[in-house]
Phi, psi and omega in degrees: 000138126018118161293182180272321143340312191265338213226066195277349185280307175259092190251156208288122210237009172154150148233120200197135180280120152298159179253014170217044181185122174304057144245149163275016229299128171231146160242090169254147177231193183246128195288335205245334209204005184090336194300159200224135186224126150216132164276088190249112190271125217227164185246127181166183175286348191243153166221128159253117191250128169246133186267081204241119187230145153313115167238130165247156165194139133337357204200187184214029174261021153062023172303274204267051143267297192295315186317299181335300164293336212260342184295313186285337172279015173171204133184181199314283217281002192203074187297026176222168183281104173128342205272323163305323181281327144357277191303310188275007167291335191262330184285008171070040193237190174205149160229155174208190181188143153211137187284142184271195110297315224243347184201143150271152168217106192292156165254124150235110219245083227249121144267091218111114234285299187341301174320294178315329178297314180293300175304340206261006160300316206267344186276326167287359159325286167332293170314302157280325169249060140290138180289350160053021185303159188290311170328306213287333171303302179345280221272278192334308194272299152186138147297095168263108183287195195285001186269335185100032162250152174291121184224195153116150193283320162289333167296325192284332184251332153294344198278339172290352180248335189291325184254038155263172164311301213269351178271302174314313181278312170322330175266341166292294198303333170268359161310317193282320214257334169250173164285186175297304227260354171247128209271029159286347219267327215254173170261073171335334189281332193096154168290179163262256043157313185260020164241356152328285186274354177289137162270171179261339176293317152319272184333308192299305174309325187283326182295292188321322191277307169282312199278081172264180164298307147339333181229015165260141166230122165281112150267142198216145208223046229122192194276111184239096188296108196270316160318330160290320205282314192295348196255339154255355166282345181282326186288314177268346145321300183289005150285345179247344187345304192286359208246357192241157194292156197272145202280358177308333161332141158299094181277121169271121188278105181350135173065288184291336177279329194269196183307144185251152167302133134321134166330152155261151206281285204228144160301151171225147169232118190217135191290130206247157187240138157203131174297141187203140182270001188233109174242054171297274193271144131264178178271192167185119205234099190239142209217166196180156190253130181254195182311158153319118174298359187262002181276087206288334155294254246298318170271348171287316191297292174311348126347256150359278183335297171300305162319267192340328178265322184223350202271022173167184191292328187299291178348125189340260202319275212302301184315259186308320187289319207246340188283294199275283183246016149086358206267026226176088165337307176206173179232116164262178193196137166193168192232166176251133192240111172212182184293331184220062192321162163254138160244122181253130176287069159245117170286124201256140174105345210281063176353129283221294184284015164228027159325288183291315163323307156335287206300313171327314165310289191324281163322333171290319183271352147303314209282343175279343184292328167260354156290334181220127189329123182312170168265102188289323224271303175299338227236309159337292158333311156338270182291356156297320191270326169286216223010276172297351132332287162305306179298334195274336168290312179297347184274309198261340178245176147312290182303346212287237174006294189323298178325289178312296214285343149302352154295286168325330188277324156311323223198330182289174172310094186294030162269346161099000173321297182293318196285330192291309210293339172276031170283350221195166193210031164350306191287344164271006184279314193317262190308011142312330188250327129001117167271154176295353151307290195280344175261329162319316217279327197276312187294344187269312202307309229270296213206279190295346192248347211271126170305136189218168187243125159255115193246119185285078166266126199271126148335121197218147182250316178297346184269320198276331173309300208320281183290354182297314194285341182269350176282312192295301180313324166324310181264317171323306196286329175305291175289003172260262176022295204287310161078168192298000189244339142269359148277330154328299178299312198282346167287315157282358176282308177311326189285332176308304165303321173308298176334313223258016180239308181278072197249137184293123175320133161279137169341302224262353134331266194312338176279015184276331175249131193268135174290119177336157164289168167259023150313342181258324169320088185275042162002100192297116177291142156238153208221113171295156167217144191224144160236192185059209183284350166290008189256009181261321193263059175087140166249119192279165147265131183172172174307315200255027173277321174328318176271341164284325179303307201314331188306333170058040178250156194255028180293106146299358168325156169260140184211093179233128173259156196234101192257127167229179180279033173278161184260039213214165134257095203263098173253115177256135189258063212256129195233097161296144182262019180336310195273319182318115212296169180313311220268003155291316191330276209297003172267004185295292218289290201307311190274333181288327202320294213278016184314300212253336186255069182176166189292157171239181181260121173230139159040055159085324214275169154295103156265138188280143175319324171297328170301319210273326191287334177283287188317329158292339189267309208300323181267357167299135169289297182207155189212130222196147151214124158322132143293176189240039163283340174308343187216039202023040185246085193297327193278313214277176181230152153238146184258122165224116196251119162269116188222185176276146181300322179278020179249012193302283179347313189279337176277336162274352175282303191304315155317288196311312174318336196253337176310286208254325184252001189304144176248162173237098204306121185289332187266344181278345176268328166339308189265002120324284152317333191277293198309309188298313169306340200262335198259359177271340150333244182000311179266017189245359166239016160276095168310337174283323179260338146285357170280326182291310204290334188285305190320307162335298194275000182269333210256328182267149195264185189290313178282027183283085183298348182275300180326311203253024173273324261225150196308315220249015141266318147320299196319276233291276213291341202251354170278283172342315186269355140297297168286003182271327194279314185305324174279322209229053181304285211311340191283326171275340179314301189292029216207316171287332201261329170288328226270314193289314199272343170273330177298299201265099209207149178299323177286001184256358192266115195234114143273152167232135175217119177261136192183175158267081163315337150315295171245091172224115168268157168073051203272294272234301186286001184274315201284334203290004171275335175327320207228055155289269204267030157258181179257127196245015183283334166253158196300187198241154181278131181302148185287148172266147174244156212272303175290045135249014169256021246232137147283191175284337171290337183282339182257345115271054186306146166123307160335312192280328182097204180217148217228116154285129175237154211238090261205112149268012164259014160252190187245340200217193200220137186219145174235145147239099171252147159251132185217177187270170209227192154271186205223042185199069182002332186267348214298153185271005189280346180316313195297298163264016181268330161302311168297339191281311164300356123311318154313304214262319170320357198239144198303126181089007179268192149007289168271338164308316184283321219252341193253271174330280196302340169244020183090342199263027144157152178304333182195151194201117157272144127331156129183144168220155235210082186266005146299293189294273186134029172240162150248151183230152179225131174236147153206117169237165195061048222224128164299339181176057159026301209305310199293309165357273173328304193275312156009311206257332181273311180296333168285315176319289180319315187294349184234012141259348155247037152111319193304008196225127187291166128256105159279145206289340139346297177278321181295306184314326177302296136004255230287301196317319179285358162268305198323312191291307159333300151302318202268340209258019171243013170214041188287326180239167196298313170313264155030283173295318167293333180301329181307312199280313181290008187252300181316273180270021186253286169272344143252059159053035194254158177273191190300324170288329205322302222278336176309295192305320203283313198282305192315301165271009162284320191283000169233042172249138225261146160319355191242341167267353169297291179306315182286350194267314173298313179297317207241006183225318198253342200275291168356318192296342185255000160270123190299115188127314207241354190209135176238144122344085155244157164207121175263150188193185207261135178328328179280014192247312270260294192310309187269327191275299154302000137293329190298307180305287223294352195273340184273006151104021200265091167315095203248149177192131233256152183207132164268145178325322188306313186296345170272353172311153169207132194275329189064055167042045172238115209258158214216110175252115155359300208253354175294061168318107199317176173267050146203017158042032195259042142255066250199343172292317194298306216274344173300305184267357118263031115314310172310328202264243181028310239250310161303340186254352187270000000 
C-alpha cells in the first residue's frame, strides 16, 4: 500500500484475494471527492478500465446517450474534437463508451500500464470537465441538413433502432413493468421524436448532475501498478476541485435512493405489431420481477434455475418447446440485476399463428414443472456446472469481474460488504444442501406462479408502409415549411458546426505525449511442446517438450501443446473438410447441429440423447463444435472442449464417442432441420450478415464449406432435405454416414491442448483410444486455404461488377468490395499495407473524419484476407452506401497523390495500434496458445514472424505506404478491378445503381432470392409438407421474386 503521507486523499476501504481465481480485488475511495476505485489485478498483456457513473433519469429524451457521444469532442484543458483517440492510437489504447438504463460507462482498453497511465488524466477530464458546445450538440446529436433530413450520429443510430421488433417490444415492456416515477421505465438511447427537440442546455443540466466524482467508480482490470494510479488520480482531483459541484453538497445516490418499482397486481399478456414485410415468423418476450441483485444466494439460485430450465437441449423449456415439439428455435433467458431484477423468458423462431399459444405452453410447463418433485440428480449438476463456469470465466474474461463489481457500485453497500462476497463463491456450498422443497417454492415465488408481462411480437408489412409513409409526409411538409432559403441557412449552419467542431489539433499538442515503451506490456508466455506427426514443424527445445518426450510414446497423433499457468484445459480438434464430397457440403450446419445432441451406442446398449447431454454437461465447462474461423483455418471445422485437468481423459473419450459410436436419429435430425429453418426469417433480415452471405455466394465455388455452411444455402437446401428424411430417411442417413467418414479420419486430425502441462497426467497416452481403430499409415492432409475455394469471380474480381440487393426490412445501407490482395503471410508488401489500413482505419483518423465524422455512415474499414488472396473495404450502416464509397475513395487518393500530409503523429499511432492488435489476440491464457498454434500449425509462420513482422512495420517509409495504397488498396474503388455488394433499403435501389454505373460499375439489382443454391438437391417449393412449417421460406421468396419481376 501507498504510504498515507504520500497518498493523503484516497484510502484503501478493503483487499482481498479471490479463492477460486488468480485475482486481487482492492478498493478505494477519496476523502476529498468521492470517487470510487476498485482494481482487480489479473495477470496478461492488457488493462481495461470502465469509467463507470450511475445515471438515472425521468424522460426519454436520451440526455445520457448523447454525453456518451459529447465526451469525446473536447474538454477545459483540451478543446478539440478527436484528440483523446488521436492519443490513445499512440498509447497502445482503444476507447469506447456505452449507455445502460442504469449507468454509462467510458472504456479504456490498453496495451500495458504506461500506456494506460498517460492516458487516464486526460481522459477523465474529458469525462468530468467536457466542453459540451452547442456546435457540438448540433452535429452530434441531431440535425437537419440542408436537404431537410433529419441527422446527427445519435439520431442516426436510434433512428437504426426504434421501429425493429426487438425495440418495440422493449419499451412497451418497461411501460408496463414500471410507473412515472422509476427511471427503468425509460429509453436512455433516446426517442427519436424526443431528440428532435433536446436542447443542449438539458444535456448540460444531466452532466451537473450526474457526472460528479462522488457518483464515478473507476474499475480497472488487469496488471496495474496501483501506487501510480493512486498518485494521478490524486494529482488530477486537484485540477478539477474549482470546476465540480461541491463535493460536500447533498447527493441523492442514483436507484438506491429513489422510488423502488411496485409488485405487479396481475399478468398481462399483450400483442405488439412491428414492421416487417415477412410476416412469417414473430418474437416473444416475457418479464417478472426477481430477487434482489444484492442477494448472492438468491442469483446464484436464479442461475441455477435458469440452466435447469432453458440452459440446453436436455433442459425442460428447450427440451420440449424446442427438441420435441418444434414450437421454437430456441427458449433464451437472462435476468437484468437491479434491487428488483428483471427476469426474461424469450422463446425465438415463433410462427407468427402460434404465439400465443406458445407463450401459453411456456407456462403450462413450468407449472406442471413445479407441481412434481424435481430432477434433484440434474439439478446438482446445475450448480455444479455454474461453478465451474464461474471459475472458468473469472479466469478467461475480462468482463467477468468489471461486470460485477459495476453492480455493486449501482446498487451494493458503499460499506464495501457486498463487493467482498465476490471473494467466494459460498453461496454454491449453500445450494448444494437446498431441497427439492425450496427450489420449488423459489421457481413458484420467481417465475411459474409470479404475476407476469407476456408481450406476443407480431410481424405487420402494413406498419412498415404505415411508417415510410407517414415519415415521407413528415419531411415533405418540414421542406415546403421550410422552403429553399431555409434549407439553405440550415445547410450553412451545419458547415459552420463541422468547422467550428473539426478545428485542427496542433502537432505539437500531440507530441507532448511521447509514445509509451512496450515494457510494460506483459505478454502471457506459452511455452510449446509437439508429439506426433507434429513433431515434423519442429521439436522446441525447453522443459516441457521434456515432459512430453518422457512419455517415449510411438502415438503418432499430430498433438501440440501449449503450457500456460491456467487451472483449466482448453482442447481443440481441428479437421479438413478436403475430402467431403460436394454435394455433402450443405449437411455440414445439419451434421454440426446433431453432433453433440443425438444418440450413441455403448456396450451393445442405446443411450438416449439427454443421458448424453447430462453426462457431457456433468464433465464439461464447454464443448462445440465449429467452423475453424477461430483458428484461422476458415475451410476447416473444430471440436472443441474446456473441461477440469482430472476430466482430461473423459473429454476425450467424449471426442471419440461423438466421433464414432454416435447414431444417426430420424427424429433428432428432424428436430435439428425445425431449428435450423425456424432461425433463418430472422438472420435474413441482417443487411449486414446478408451482404456477407450474397458476397459468399458470388466469390466461393461450390466446394467451398463457408458457402455451403451459409444462410441462403440453408434456406433451399435444408428444406428440401427435410421432405427428402420424411420419404428417404436411409437415403439422408448414408449421405450423413458419408460425411462422418471423410470428416473423422487420422490424417485430417490436428490437436492443440493448451494447460498447465506439469499437471497434466498421461498428456500424450491419454488421445490413443481416439485413433485406435484407425488407419495411421498415412501422412496428414495439408489444410485448404480459402483461395483454393475461390469461383471465377473470386479469383477475378472485377468481372462480376457491383450487385445491389434491396432489403425490406432495413432503413439503411452496408457495402462489401473486394480486390485482389496478397495471399501469403510472408509476402513482402505486407509490413505496409498493415500500417497503411491502420493509418486510415483509426478512430479520428482518416475514414473516421471523412466517413463517420460527416454522417455518411457508422463505420466504414479495411481488411485483409491473405487467406482468400483478397483486400476488402465495408461500410456499414449508411445512409447512402455510394456516397460513403466515394467519400472513402477521394480520401485514399488525396494521400497518393500528395494533397493530403502523413503526420508523424498518426503514423506512430499506426504502428501502436498493430502493437495493440498483438496483445488483444493474446489476452488470455486460451488466447496465447491459441495464438501459437494458429502461427505455426496453420499459417506456417515460425516463431520469429510476429517480433520480425513488428521490426518491419516500424521501418516502413511514407513512400511505401503511399505505393501499397495506389496499387492494393486504390483498386478495391475500381470498376474492373473490384466487385461490389451492397444491401439497402428498397428507396435507395435507384440512387445506389446510377451512382455505380456513373462510376464505371457493371451494376445490377438482384433480390436475395436470387443467390440461393441448392447443391443439385431438387424440390418443388409449392408442394407443402403436411404441417407446412416451411411456408416462411417460401413467403419470402416469393415477395423477393414478386419484386424484381
Amino acid at each position: 500500500m501507498p504510504s498515507q503521507k504520500r497518498m493523503p486523499h484516497f484510502k484503501s476501504v478493503q483487499k482481498f484475494k479471490a479463492d477460486y481465481a488468480p485475482v486481487t480485488i482492492s478498493q478505494y475511495v477519496s476523502e476529498r471527492t468521492g470517487m470510487h476505485v476498485v482494481v482487480a489485478d489479473q495477470k496478461g498483456p492488457k488493462v481495461q478500465g470502465y469509467f463507470t457513473l450511475a445515471t438515472e433519469i425521468f424522460d426519454d429524451s436520451g440526455s445520457p446517450h448523447t454525453l456518451e457521444h459529447l465526451i469525446f469532442m473536447g474538454s477545459k484543458s483540451y478543446r478539440y474534437k478527436g484528440l483523446l483517440d488521436k492519443l490513445a492510437s499512440r498509447a497502445y489504447s482503444n476507447t469506447n463508451a456505452w449507455t445502460a438504463t442504469d449507468h454509462t460507462a467510458y472504456t479504456l482498453d490498453t496495451a500495458g500500464w504506461e500506456g494506460f497511465a498517460q492516458m487516464l488524466p486526460v481522459y477523465l477530464e474529458h469525462v468530468i470537465l467536457p466542453t459540451l458546445t452547442d456546435e457540438g450538440c448540433y452535429t452530434e446529436v441531431h440535425h437537419i441538413d440542408g436537404e431537410g433530413n433529419d441527422a446527427g450520429v445519435v439520431y442516426s443510430e436510434m433512428q437504426g433502432v426504434q421501429n425493429t421488433g426487438g425495440e418495440i417490444m422493449d419499451i412497451r415492456a418497461r411501460r408496463l413493468l414500471y410507473p412515472e416515477n422509476v427511471g427503468f421505465r425509460y429509453e436512455t438511447g433516446g426517442l427519436m421524436e424526443n431528440l428532435r427537440v433536446l436542447t443542449p442546455e438539458r444535456i448540460r443540466a444531466f452532466h451537473k448532475e450526474m457526472y460528479q466524482p462522488k457518483n464515478l467508480c473507476l474499475v480497472l482490470v488487469g496488471e496495474v501498478d496501483q501506487e501510480d494510479l493512486l498518485q494521478i488520480l490524486d494529482d488530477f482531483e486537484d485540477t478539477i476541485l474549482d470546476d465540480i459541484p461541491s463535493p460536500g453538497a447533498p447527493f441523492k445516490r442514483p436507484w438506491v435512493d429513489s422510488a423502488q418499482p411496485p409488485a405487479l397486481k396481475e399478468s398481462v399478456v399483450e400483442t405488439i405489431t412491428f414492421p416487417e414485410e415477412d410476416e412469417s415468423t414473430g418474437e416473444i418476450s416475457i418479464g417478472m420481477f426477481g430477487p434482489d441483485c444484492n442477494d448472492a444466494v438468491e442469483t446464484a439460485a436464479l442461475n441455477t434455475l435458469l440452466t435447469y430450465l432453458a440452459g440446453s437441449s436436455v433442459s425442460v423449456l428447450e427440451n420440449i418447446m424446442v427438441e420435441k415439439e418444434e414450437l421454437a428455435s430456441a427458449v433464451y433467458h437472462q435476468w437484468d440485476a437491479r434491487p428488483n431484477s428483471v427476469i426474461w423468458l424469450q422463446p425465438s423462431g415463433v410462427a407468427t399463428d402460434k404465439l400465443a399459444h406458445v407463450e401459453k405452453r411456456l407456462f403450462e410447463i413450468l407449472k406442471d414443472v413445479a407441481a412434481k418433485p424435481l430432477d434433484m440428480s440434474y439439478m446438482m449438476d446445475c450448480v455444479k456446472r455454474e461453478r465451474r463456469r464461474i471459475k472458468f470465466q473469472a479466469e478467461s474474461s475480462s468482463s467477468f469481474f468489471a461486470e460485477a463489481i459495476i453492480n455493486d457500485f449501482l446498487f451494493g453497500k458503499r460499506d464495501g460488504s457486498t463487493l467482498e462476497e465476490l471473494g467466494t463463491l459460498k453461496e454454491y456450498d449453500t445450494l448444494e444442501k437446498w431441497t427439492d422443497e425450496q427450489w420449488r417454492d423459489f421457481l413458484k415465488k420467481w417465475i411459474s406462479d409470479a404475476p407476469h408481462i407476456s408481450l406476443l411480437g407480431t410481424p405487420s408489412k402494413e406498419m412498415a408502409a404505415k411508417i415510410k409513409s407517414s415519415e415521407e409526409t413528415r419531411l415533405a411538409a418540414r421542406r415546403e415549411e421550410l422552403g429553399p432559403e431555409g434549407l439553405e441557412k440550415l445547410a450553412e449552419k451545419l458547415k459552420a458546426a463541422i468547422a467550428k467542431n473539426d478545428v485542427e489539433i496542433p502537432s505539437s499538442l500531440l507530441q507532448k505525449w511521447p509514445v509509451p515503451g512496450v515494457e510494460s506490456i506483459h505478454f502471457i508466455d506459452s511455452t510449446t511442446a509437439r508429439s506426433g506427426l507434429a513433431k515434423k514443424l519442429g521439436a522446441p527445445e525447453n522443459e516441457i517438450q521434456k515432459i512430453i518426450n518422457k512419455a517415449q510414446s510411438d502415438m503418432p497423433l499430430f498433438l501440440q501443446f501449449e503450457h500456460v499457468p491456467t487451472n483449466f484445459v482448453h482442447l481443440t480438434l481441428l479437421m479438413g473438410t478436403s475430402k467431403v464430397a460436394t454435394d455433402h457440403r450443405p449437411l455440414l450446419p445439419l451434421f454440426m447441429d446433431n453432433f453433440f445432441n443425438t444418440p450413441i451406442m455403448k456396450d451393445g446398449k442405446e443411450i438416449g440423447f439427454e443421458d448424453v447431454v447430462t453426462r457431457l454437461e456433468q464433465d464439461t465447462i464447454s464443448y462445440s463444435i465449429n467452423g475453424g474461423g477461430r483458428v484461422n483455418d476458415a475451410e476447416g471445422l473444430v471440436i472443441q472442449f474446456q473441461v477440469e485437468p482430472e476430466k482430461y481423459t473423459a473429454a476425450i473419450e467424449w471426442i471419440r464417442t461423438m466421433m464414432f459410436d454416435s447414431i444417426f436419429d430420424e427424429a433428432r435430425l428432424k428436430a435439428g432441420m425445425a431449428k435450423i429453418l425456424a432461425e433463418i426469417p430472422e438472420a435474413k433480415r441482417s443487411g449486414n450478415s446478408m451482404m456477407y452471405a450474397v458476397d459468399s455466394m458470388i466469390h466461393l465455388d461450390n466446394d467451398s464449406s463457408i458457402k455451403a455452411r451459409g444462410t441462403l444455402v440453408k434456406g433451399v437446401y435444408i428444406k428440401r432435405l427435410k421432405k427428402l428424411l420424411s420419404s428417404e430417411p436411409e437415403k439422408v442417413i448414408a449421405s450423413l454416414e458419408a460425411l462422418r467418414n471423410s470428416l473423422f479420419t487420422f490424417d485430417n486430425m490436428r490437436v492443440l491442448v493448451t494447460t498447465n502441462v506439469e499437471k497434466l497426467p498421461n498428456p500424450v497416452e491419454a488421445w490413443k483410444p481416439l485413433i485406435a481403430k484407425l488407419d495411421t499409415t498415412k501422412p496428414l492432409l495439408p489444410l485448404v486455404k480459402l483461395d483454393q475455394r475461390l469461383s471465377v469471380d473470386g479469383k477475378n474480381p472485377g468481372n462480376y461488377g457491383a450487385v445491389i440487393v434491396p432489403m425490406p426490412t432495413i432503413d439503411s445501407s452496408f457495402l462489401l468490395a473486394s480486390a485482389k490482395g496478397p495471399n501469403t503471410y510472408t509476402d513482402p508488401t505486407l509490413p505496409a499495407l498493415m500500417v497503411a489500413i491502420s493509418f486510415l482505419d483509426t478512430v479520428e483518423g482518416p475514414m473516421w473524419t471523412a466517413v463517420r465524422g460527416t454522417g455518411l455512415a457508422y463505420g466504414a474499414s479495411f481488411r485483409r484476407d491473405p487467406d482468400g488472396g483478397f483486400v476488402q473495404f465495408s461500410i456499414y450502416r449508411s445512409p447512402d452506401a455510394y456516397r460513403a464509397f466515394i467519400a472513402a475513395k477521394n480520401v485514399l487518393e488525396s494521400y497518393i497523390n500528395g494533397t493530403a500530409k502523413f503526420e508523424q503523429y498518426a503514423l506512430e499511432g499506426a504502428v501502436s495500434q498493430i502493437v495493440t492488435g498483438f496483445a488483444d489476440d493474446q489476452a488470455t491464457m486460451a488466447a496465447a496458445g491459441q495464438f501459437h498454434f494458429t502461427d505455426s500449425v496453420v499459417r506456417g509462420v515460425d516463431d520469429e514472424y510476429n517480433t520480425r513482422m513488428l521490426k518491419q512495420v516500424r521501418a516502413v517509409s511514407v513512400e511505401e505506404i503511399q505505393k501499397v495504397m495506389r496499387e492494393v488498396l486504390l483498386p478495391i474503388f475500381t470498376a474492373g478491378k473490384a466487385n461490389v455488394v451492397v444491401t439497402g433499403a428498397p428507396i435507395m435501389e435507384e440512387g445506389l445503381t446510377k451512382g455505380f454505373m456513373e462510376t464505371g460499375f457493371k451494376t445490377r439489382v438482384q433480390p436475395l432470392s436470387s443467390f440461393t443454391e441448392s447443391y443439385g438437391l431438387e424440390g418443388d417449393e409449392d408442394q407443402g409438407d403436411e404441417e407446412d412449417d416451411d411456408d416462411d421460406e417460401g413467403s419470402e421468396e416469393g415477395s423477393e421474386d414478386a419484386e424484381s419481376e
